[in-house]
Tab-separated table of C-alpha atoms in Angstrom:
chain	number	residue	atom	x	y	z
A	1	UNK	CA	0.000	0.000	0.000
A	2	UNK	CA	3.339	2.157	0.584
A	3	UNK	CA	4.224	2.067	-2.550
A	4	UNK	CA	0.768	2.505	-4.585
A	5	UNK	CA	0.201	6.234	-2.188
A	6	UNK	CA	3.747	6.947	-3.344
A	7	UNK	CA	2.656	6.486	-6.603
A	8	UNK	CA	0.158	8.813	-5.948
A	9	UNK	CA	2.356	11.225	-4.879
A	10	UNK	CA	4.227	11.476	-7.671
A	11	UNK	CA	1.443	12.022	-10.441
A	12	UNK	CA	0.384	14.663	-8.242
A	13	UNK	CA	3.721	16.648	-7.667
A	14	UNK	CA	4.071	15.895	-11.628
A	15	UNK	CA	0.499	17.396	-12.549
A	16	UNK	CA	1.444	20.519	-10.203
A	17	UNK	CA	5.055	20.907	-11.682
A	18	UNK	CA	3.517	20.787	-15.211
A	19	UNK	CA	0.885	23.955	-14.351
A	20	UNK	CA	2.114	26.173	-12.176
A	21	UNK	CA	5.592	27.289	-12.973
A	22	UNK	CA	3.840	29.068	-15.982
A	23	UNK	CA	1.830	30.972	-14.224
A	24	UNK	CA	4.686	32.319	-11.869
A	25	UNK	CA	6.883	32.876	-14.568
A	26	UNK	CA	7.073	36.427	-15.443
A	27	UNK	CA	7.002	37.666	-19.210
A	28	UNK	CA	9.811	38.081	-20.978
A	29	UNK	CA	11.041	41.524	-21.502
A	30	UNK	CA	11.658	42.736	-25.228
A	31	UNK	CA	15.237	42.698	-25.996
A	32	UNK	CA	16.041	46.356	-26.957
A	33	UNK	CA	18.581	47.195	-29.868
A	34	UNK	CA	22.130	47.906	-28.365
A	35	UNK	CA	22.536	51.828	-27.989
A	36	UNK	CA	25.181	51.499	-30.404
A	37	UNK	CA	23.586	50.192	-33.339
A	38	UNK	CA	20.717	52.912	-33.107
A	39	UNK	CA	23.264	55.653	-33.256
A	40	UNK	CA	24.834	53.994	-36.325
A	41	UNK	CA	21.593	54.297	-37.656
A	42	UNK	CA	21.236	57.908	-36.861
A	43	UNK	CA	24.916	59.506	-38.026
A	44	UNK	CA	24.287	57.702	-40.897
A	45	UNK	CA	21.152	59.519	-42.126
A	46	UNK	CA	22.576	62.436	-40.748
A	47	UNK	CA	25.589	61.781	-43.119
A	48	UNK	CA	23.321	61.794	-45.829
A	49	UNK	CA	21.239	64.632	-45.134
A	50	UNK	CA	24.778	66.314	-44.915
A	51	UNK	CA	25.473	65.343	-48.227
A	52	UNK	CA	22.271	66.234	-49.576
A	53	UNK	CA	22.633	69.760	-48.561
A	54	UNK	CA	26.372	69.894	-50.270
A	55	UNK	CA	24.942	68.588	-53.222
A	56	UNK	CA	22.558	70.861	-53.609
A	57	UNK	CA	19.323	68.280	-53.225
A	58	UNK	CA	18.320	69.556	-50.140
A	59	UNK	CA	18.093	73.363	-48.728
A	60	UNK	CA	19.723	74.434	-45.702
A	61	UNK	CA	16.126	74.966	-43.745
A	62	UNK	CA	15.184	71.358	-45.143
A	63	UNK	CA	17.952	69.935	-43.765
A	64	UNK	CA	17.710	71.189	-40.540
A	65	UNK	CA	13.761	70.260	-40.187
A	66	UNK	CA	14.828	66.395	-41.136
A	67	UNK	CA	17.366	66.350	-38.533
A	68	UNK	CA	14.528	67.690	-35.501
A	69	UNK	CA	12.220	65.311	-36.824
A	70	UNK	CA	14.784	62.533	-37.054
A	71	UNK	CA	15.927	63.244	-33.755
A	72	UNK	CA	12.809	63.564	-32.360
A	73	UNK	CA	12.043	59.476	-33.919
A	74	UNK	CA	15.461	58.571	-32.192
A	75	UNK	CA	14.257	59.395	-28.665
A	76	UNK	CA	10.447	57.893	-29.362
A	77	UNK	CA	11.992	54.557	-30.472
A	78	UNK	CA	14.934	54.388	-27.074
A	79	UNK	CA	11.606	54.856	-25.024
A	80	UNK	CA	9.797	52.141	-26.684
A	81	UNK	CA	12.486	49.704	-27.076
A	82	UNK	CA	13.655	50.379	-23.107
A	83	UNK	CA	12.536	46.965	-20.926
A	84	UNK	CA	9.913	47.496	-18.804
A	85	UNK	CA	8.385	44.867	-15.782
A	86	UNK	CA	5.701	42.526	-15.995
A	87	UNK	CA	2.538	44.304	-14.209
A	88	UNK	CA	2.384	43.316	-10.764
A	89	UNK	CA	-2.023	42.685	-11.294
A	90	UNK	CA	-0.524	40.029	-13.735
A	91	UNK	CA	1.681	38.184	-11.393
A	92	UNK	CA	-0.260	38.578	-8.547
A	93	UNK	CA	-2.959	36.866	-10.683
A	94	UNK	CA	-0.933	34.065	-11.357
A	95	UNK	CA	0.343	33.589	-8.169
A	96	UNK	CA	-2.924	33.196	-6.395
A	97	UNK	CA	-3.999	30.681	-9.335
A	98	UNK	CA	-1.033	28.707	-8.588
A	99	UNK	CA	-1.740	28.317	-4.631
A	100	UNK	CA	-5.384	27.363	-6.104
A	101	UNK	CA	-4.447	24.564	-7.701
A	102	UNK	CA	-1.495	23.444	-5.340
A	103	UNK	CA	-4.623	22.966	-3.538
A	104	UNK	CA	-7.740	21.938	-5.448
A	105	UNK	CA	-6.057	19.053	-7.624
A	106	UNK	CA	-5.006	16.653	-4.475
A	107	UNK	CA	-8.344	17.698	-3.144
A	108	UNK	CA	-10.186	16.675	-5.978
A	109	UNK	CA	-7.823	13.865	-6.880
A	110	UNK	CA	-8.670	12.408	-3.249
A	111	UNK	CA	-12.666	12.803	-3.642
A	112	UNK	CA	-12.470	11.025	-7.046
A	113	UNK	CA	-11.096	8.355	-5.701
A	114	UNK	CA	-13.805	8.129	-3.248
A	115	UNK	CA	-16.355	7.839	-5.214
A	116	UNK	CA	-15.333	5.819	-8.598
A	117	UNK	CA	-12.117	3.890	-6.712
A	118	UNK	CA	-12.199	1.418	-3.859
A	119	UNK	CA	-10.109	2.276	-1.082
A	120	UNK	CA	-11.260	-0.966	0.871
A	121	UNK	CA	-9.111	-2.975	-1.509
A	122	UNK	CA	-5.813	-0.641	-0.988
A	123	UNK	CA	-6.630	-0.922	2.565
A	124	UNK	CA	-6.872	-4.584	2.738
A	125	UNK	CA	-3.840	-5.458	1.013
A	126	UNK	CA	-1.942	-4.392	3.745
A	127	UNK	CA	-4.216	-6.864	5.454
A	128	UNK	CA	-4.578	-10.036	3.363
A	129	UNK	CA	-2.628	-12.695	4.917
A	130	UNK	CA	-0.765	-15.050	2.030
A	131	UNK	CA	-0.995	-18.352	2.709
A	132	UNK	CA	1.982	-20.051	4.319
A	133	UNK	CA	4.356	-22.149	2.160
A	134	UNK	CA	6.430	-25.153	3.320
A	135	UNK	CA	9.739	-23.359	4.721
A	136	UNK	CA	8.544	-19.824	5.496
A	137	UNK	CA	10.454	-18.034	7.806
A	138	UNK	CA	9.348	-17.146	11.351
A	139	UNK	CA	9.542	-13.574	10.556
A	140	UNK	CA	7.128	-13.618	7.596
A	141	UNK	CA	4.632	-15.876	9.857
A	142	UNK	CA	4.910	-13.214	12.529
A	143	UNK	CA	4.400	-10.523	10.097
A	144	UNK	CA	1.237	-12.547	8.694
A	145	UNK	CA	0.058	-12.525	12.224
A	146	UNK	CA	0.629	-8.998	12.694
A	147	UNK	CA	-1.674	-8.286	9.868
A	148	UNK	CA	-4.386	-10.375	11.031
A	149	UNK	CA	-4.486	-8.983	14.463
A	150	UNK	CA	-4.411	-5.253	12.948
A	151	UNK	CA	-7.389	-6.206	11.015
A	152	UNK	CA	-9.218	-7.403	14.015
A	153	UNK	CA	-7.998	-4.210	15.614
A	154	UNK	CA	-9.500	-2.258	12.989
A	155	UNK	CA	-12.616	-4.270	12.895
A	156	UNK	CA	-13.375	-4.052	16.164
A	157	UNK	CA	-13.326	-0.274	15.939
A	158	UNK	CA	-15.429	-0.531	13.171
A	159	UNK	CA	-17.456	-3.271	13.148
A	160	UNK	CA	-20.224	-2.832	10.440
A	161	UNK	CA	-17.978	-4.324	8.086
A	162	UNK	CA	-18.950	-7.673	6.596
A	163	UNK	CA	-16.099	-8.047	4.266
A	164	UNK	CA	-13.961	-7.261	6.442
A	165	UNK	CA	-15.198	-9.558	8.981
A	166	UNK	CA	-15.156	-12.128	6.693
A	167	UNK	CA	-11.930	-11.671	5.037
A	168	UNK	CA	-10.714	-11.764	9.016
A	169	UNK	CA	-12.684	-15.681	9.272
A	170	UNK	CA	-11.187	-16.693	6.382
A	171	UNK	CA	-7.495	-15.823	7.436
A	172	UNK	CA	-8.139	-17.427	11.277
A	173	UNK	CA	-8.922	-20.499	9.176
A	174	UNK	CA	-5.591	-20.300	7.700
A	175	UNK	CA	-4.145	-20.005	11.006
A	176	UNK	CA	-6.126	-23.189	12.417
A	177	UNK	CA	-7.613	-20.500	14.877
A	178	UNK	CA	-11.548	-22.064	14.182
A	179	UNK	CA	-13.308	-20.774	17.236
A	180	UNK	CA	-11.960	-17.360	16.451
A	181	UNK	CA	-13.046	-18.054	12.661
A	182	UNK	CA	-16.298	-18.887	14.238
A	183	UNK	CA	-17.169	-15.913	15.971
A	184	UNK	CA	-15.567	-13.180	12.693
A	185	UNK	CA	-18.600	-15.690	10.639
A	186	UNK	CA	-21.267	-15.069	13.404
A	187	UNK	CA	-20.008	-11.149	12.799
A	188	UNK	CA	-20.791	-11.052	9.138
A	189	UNK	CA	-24.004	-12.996	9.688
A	190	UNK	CA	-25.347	-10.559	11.775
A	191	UNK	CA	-24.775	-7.857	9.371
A	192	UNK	CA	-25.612	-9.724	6.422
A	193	UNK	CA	-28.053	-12.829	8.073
A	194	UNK	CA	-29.241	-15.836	5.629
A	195	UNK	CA	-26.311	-15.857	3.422
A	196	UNK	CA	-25.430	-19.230	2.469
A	197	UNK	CA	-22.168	-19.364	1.446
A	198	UNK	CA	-21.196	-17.926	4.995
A	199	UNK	CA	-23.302	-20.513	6.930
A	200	UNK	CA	-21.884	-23.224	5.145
A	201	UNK	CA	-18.498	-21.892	5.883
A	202	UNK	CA	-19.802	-21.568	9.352
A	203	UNK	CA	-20.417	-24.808	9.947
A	204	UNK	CA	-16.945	-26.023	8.219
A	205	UNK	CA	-14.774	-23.640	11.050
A	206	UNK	CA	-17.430	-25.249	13.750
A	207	UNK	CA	-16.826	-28.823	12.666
A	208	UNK	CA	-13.175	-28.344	12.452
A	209	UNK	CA	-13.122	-26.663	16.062
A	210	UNK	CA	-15.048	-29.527	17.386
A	211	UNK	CA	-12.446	-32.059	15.266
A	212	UNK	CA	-14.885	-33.297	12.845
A	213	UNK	CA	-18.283	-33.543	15.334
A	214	UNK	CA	-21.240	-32.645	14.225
A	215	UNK	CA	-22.845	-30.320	17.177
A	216	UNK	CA	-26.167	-28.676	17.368
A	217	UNK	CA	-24.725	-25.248	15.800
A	218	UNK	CA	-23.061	-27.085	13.347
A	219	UNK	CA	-26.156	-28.878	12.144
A	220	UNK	CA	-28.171	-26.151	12.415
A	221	UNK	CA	-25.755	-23.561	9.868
A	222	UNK	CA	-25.781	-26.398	7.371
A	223	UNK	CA	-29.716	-26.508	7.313
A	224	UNK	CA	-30.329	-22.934	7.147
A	225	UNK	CA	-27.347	-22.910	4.459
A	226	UNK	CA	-29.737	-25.216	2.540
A	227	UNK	CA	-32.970	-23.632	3.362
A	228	UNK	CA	-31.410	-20.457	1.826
A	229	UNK	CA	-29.712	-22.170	-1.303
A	230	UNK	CA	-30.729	-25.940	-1.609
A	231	UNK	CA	-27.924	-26.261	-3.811
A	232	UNK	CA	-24.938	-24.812	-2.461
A	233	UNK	CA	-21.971	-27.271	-2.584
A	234	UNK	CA	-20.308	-26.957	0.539
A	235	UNK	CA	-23.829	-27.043	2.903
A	236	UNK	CA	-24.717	-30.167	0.442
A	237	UNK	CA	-20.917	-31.898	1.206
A	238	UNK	CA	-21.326	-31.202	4.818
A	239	UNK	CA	-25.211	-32.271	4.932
A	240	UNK	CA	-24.524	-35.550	3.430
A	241	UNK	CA	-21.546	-36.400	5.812
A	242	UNK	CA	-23.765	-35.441	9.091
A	243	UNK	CA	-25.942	-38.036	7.189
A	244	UNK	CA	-23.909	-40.881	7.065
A	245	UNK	CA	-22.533	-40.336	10.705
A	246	UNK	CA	-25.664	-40.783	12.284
A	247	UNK	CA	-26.192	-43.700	10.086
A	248	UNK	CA	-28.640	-42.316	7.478
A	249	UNK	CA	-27.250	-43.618	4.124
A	250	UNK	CA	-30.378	-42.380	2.129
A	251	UNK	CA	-30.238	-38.906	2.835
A	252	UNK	CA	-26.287	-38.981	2.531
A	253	UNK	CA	-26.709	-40.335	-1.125
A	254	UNK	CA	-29.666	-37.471	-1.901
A	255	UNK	CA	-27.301	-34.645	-1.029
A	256	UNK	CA	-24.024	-36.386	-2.374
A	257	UNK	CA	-26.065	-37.432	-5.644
A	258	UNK	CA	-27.325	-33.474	-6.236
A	259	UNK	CA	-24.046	-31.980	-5.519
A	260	UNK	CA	-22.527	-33.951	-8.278
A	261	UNK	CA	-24.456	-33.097	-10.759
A	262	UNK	CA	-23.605	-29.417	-9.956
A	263	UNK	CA	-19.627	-29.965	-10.281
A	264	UNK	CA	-17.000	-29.997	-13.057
A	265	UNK	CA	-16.776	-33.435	-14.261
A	266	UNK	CA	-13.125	-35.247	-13.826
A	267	UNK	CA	-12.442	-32.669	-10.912
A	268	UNK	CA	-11.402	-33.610	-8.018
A	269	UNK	CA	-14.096	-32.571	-5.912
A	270	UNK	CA	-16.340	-34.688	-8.337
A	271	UNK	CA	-13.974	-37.844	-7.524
A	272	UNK	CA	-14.345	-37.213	-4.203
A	273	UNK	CA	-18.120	-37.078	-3.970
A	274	UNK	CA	-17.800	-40.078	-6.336
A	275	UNK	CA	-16.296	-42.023	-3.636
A	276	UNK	CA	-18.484	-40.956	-0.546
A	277	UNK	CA	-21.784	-41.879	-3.427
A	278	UNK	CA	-19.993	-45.520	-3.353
A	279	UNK	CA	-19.335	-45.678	0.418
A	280	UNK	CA	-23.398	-44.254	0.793
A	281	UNK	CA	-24.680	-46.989	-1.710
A	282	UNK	CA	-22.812	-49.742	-0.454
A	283	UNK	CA	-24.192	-48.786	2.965
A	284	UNK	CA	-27.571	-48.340	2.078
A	285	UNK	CA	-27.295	-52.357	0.310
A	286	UNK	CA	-26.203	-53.671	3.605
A	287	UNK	CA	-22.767	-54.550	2.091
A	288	UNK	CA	-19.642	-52.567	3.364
A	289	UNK	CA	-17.797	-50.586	0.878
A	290	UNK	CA	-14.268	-52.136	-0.592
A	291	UNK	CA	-11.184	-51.105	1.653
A	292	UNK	CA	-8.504	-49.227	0.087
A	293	UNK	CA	-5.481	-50.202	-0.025
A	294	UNK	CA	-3.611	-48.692	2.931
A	295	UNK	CA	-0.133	-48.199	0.902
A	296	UNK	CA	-2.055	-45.810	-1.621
A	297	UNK	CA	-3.198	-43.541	0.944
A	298	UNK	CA	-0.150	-43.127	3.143
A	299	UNK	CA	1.646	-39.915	4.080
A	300	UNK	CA	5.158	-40.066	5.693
A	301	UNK	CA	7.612	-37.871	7.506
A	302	UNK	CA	9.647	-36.311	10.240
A	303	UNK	CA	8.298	-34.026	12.348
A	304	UNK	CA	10.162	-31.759	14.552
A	305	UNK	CA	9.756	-28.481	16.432
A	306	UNK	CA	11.886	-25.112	14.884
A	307	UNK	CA	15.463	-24.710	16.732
A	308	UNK	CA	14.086	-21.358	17.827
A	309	UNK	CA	11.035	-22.136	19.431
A	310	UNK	CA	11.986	-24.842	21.191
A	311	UNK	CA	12.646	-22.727	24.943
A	312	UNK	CA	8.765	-21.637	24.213
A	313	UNK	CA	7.002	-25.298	24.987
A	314	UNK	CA	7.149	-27.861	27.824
A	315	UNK	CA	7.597	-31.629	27.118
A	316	UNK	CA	4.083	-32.473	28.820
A	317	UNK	CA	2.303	-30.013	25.915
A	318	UNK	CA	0.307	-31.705	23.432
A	319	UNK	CA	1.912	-32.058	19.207
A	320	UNK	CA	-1.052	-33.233	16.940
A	321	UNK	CA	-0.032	-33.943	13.623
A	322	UNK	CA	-2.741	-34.141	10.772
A	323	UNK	CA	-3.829	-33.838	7.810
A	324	UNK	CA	-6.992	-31.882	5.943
A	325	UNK	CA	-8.631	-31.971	2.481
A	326	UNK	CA	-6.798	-29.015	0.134
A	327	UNK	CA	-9.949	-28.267	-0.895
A	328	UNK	CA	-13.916	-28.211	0.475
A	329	UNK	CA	-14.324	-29.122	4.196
A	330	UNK	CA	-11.906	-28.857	6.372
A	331	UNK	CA	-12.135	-31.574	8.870
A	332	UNK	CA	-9.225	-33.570	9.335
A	333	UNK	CA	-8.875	-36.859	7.114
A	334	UNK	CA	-5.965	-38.310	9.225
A	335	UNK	CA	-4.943	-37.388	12.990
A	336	UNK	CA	-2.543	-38.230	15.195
A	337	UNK	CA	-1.324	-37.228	18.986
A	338	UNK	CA	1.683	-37.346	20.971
A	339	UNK	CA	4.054	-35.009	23.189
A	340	UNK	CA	6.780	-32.686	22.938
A	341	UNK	CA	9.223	-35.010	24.727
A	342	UNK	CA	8.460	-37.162	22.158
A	343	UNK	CA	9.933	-34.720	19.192
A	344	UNK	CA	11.846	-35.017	16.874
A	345	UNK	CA	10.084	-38.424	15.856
A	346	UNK	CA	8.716	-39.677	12.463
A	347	UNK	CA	4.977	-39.947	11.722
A	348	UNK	CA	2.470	-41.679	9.389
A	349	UNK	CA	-1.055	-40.660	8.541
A	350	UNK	CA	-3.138	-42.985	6.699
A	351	UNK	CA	-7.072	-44.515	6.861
A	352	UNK	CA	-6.146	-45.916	10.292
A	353	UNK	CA	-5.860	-42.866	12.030
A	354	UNK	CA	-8.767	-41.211	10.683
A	355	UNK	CA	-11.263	-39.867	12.974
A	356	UNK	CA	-14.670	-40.403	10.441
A	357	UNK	CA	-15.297	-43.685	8.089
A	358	UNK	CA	-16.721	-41.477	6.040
A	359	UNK	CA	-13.624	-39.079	5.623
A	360	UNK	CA	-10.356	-40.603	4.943
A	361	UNK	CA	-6.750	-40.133	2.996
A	362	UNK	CA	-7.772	-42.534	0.877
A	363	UNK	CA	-10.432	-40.131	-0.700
A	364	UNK	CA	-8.264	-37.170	-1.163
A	365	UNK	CA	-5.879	-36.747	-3.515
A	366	UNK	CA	-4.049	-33.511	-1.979
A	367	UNK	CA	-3.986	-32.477	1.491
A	368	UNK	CA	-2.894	-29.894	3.934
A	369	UNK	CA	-0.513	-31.531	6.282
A	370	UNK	CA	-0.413	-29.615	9.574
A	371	UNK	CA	1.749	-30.252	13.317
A	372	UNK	CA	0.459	-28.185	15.907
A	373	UNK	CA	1.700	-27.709	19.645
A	374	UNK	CA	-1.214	-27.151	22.223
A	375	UNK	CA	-0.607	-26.521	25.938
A	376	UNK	CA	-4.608	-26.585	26.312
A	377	UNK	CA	-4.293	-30.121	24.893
A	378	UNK	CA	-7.274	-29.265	21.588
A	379	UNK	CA	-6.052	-29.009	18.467
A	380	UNK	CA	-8.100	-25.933	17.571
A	381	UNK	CA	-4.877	-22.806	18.071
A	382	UNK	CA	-5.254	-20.854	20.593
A	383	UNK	CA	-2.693	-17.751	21.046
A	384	UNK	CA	0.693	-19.120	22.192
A	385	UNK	CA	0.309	-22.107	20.324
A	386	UNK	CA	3.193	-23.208	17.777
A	387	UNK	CA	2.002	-24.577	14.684
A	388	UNK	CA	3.416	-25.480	10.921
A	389	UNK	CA	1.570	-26.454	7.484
A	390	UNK	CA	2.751	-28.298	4.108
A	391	UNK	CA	0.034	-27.606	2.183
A	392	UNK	CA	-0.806	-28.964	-1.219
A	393	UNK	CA	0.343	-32.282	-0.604
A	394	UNK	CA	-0.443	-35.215	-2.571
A	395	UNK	CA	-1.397	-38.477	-1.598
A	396	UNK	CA	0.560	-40.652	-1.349
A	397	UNK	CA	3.630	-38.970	-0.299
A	398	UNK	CA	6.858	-39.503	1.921
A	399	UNK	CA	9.967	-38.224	3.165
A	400	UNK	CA	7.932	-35.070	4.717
A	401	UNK	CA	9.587	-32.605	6.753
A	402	UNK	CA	6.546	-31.119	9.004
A	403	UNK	CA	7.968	-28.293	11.116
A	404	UNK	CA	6.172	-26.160	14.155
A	405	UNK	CA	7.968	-22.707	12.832
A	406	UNK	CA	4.944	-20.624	13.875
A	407	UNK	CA	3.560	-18.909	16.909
A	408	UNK	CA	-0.501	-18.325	17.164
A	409	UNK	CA	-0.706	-15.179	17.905
C-alpha cells in the first residue's frame, strides 16, 4: 500500500510541476537594440542629409527640419524599445492561481477516488494474509500474524464491516484459529443474516473446532445454508456427511447425488463425492464398501519443532499432527497425537488414524498436512500455540519434513 500512495504522490507533484511554474513565470522583456547600433543608424542619415545639402538636393532649412524630426524618432523609439516589468495585477494573478491549484487538484484527486475507486481494496492489502508455504520463515509468519491482528484491531473499531469480517474468518482459518473463525462468521451474519455461502463456511470452522463432530450449531448452519440455497456445494458436502454419521445412508446419497451433478466433471471434488456416493450406496445395500489399499493412501515424515522455538514449549504439551482436504471441508482426514518429549520423531497418517469412516486419505488426492503444539491439549490454536503447514500435498507422499515454525498469535 506504501508504494501505490507513493505512486500517488508522484502524479500529483508531476500534474502541479507541469501547471504552475507558468503561471509564476514572469514575461519576458523585449530585448532592446544595443545603444550602439541605433546611433549607427542615426549619423548615418545624418551623413546623408549632410550630403544632400552639399549637393545641392536639399536646402539648408530642409535639412535642418529632417534632422529635428529625425531626432525627435530617435528618442520615441529608445523609449519604446527600453525593458519594462511585468505588471504586478498580472503576477499577482498568477500567483494566487497557482496556490489554487497546489490545492484543489489533491483535493479533488482524493474525492475522485472516493467515489469511482475502492479504497477498501488498498486498505486490505496491507491486510490479506498469504498463505503459508512449506519453509517460510518465522519472521514472515509473525508478520502474517501482525496483519491479522491489525485487522481485528481495525474491525473491532469498526465493526459494520462484513467483508472485512469475513476476510478476518477466512485468514483465522488459515491459522487453524476455528473458534476465532467462528465468531468473525457469526459477525458477518449478523450484518448480512441468511447468506449461504457464509453458513456453510460456518459450519466447516465449527466442525473443524469440534475435530470433525457434528454439534447442534453445526447442524443447524448447514440446514439454514440449505434452506437459503438448496444447492450450495459446501452445505450439500457437509449435509450428506452429518448423514452418514448418524447412520442415514439415504439422505447422505440425496445430497451427495445433487451436488454432483452441480460440479465440473473429472475434478477432483467430483472424484471425491464419487467415492463418498460408493461408500453411501454400499451402505444403504447392507454390504460394506471395498477397503482401500492402505499403501495408496499413506503420508510419511519427520516431524520436529523449529530450533528457535523450542525454549517456548514444555515436554508435557500436546503435538497433533494431521492432515486436511486441500480443498472443500476442512475436517481432518488423518490425525494423530503425541508429546513434545516425544519430538523429533517420524509420523504416518493414513485410513487408520482417521477420525470419520466417512472421511479418509484414501479419498483425497491432496492435502494440507499440519503439526500443531497445544498446551490446552485441543487441536483448535489458541494464542501461544506453535504450529506449521505443508500444504498442497499429494497423496501418497513420503519423506515429509513437518515443522512447528509458527507462533498463534
Amino acid at each position: 500500500m506504501t508504494a501505490l500512495w507513493l505512486i500517488v504522490v508522484i502524479l500529483l507533484l508531476a500534474t502541479l510541476l507541469c501547471l504552475i511554474p507558468p503561471l509564476l513565470r514572469r514575461a519576458p522583456p523585449a530585448q532592446p537594440a544595443a545603444d550602439a547600433n541605433v546611433r549607427a543608424f542615426y549619423l548615418a542619415q545624418r551623413e546623408q542629409l549632410r550630403r544632400d545639402l552639399k549637393n545641392g538636393s536639399l536646402t539648408a532649412c530642409a535639412q535642418a527640419r529632417a534632422e529635428e524630426e529625425m531626432q525627435r524618432d530617435l528618442l520615441q523609439d529608445l523609449e519604446l524599445r527600453r525593458p519594462r516589468a511585468a505588471p504586478w495585477a498580472g503576477q499577482r494573478a498568477g500567483v494566487a492561481a497557482a496556490c489554487l491549484l497546489s490545492v484543489l487538484i489533491p483535493v479533488a484527486a482524493v474525492l475522485l477516488y472516493g467515489q469511482l475507486g475502492n479504497p477498501r481494496a488498498a486498505a486490505g492489502a496491507a491486510a490479506v494474509p498469504a498463505e503459508p508455504h512449506a519453509g517460510a520463515s518465522g519472521a514472515s509468519s509473525d508478520d502474517m500474524a501482525l496483519a491479522i491482528n491489525a485487522l481485528a484491531q481495525r474491525l473491532r473499531a469498526a465493526p459494520d464491516d462484513p467483508d472485512g469480517w469475513y476476510m478476518l474468518a477466512r485468514s483465522y482459518e488459515t491459522l487453524g484459529r476455528y473458534a476465532d473463525a467462528v465468531a468473525a462468521y457469526q459477525q458477518v451474519l449478523r450484518l448480512v443474516p441468511g447468506q449461504a455461502a457464509v453458513l456453510a463456511d460456518l459450519a466447516d470452522a465449527l466442525l473443524s473446532a469440534n475435530q470433525g463432530t457434528p454439534d447442534a450449531a453445526s447442524i443447524a448452519a448447514v440446514a439454514q445454508a440449505l434452506a437459503a440455497q438448496p444447492d450450495q456445494p459446501k452445505a450439500l458436502a457437509l449435509a450428506g456427511m452429518m448423514a452418514l454419521r448418524r447412520g442415514d445412508a439415504a439422505e447422505a446419497l440425496a445430497h451427495w447425488e445433487r451436488l454432483q451433478t452441480r460440479l465440473p466433471p473429472g475434478s477432483e471434488a467430483a472424484r471425491q463425492i464419487q467415492s463418498n456416493i460408493a461408500q453411501a450406496r454400499a451402505m444403504a445395500a447392507g454390504s460394506p464398501p471395498a477397503p482401500a489399499a492402505p499403501a495408496a493412501a499413506r503420508i510419511s515424515g519427520r516431524a520436529r519443532i523449529a530450533d528457535a522455538l523450542r525454549d517456548q514449549v514444555q515436554p508435557t504439551d500436546t503435538v497433533f499432527i494431521l492432515a486436511r482436504p486441500e480443498d472443500g471441508p476442512r475436517m481432518p482426514l488423518a490425525i494423530l497425537q503425541m508429546q513434545v518429549a516425544d519430538l523429533p520423531r517420524d509420523f504416518v497418517l493414513d485410513d487408520s488414524s482417521a477420525i470419520s469412516p466417512d472421511a479418509t486419505l484414501s479419498r483425497a488426492s491432496k492435502v494440507r498436512v499440519e503439526i500443531r503444539v497445544s498446551r490446552s491439549g485441543t487441536a483448535a490454536a489458541r494464542p501461544g500455540d506453535l504450529g506449521g503447514a505443508l500444504p498442497g500435498v499429494g497423496v501418497p507422499a513420503g519423506g515429509l519434513e513437518l515443522v512447528a515454525d509458527t507462533v498463534v498469535r
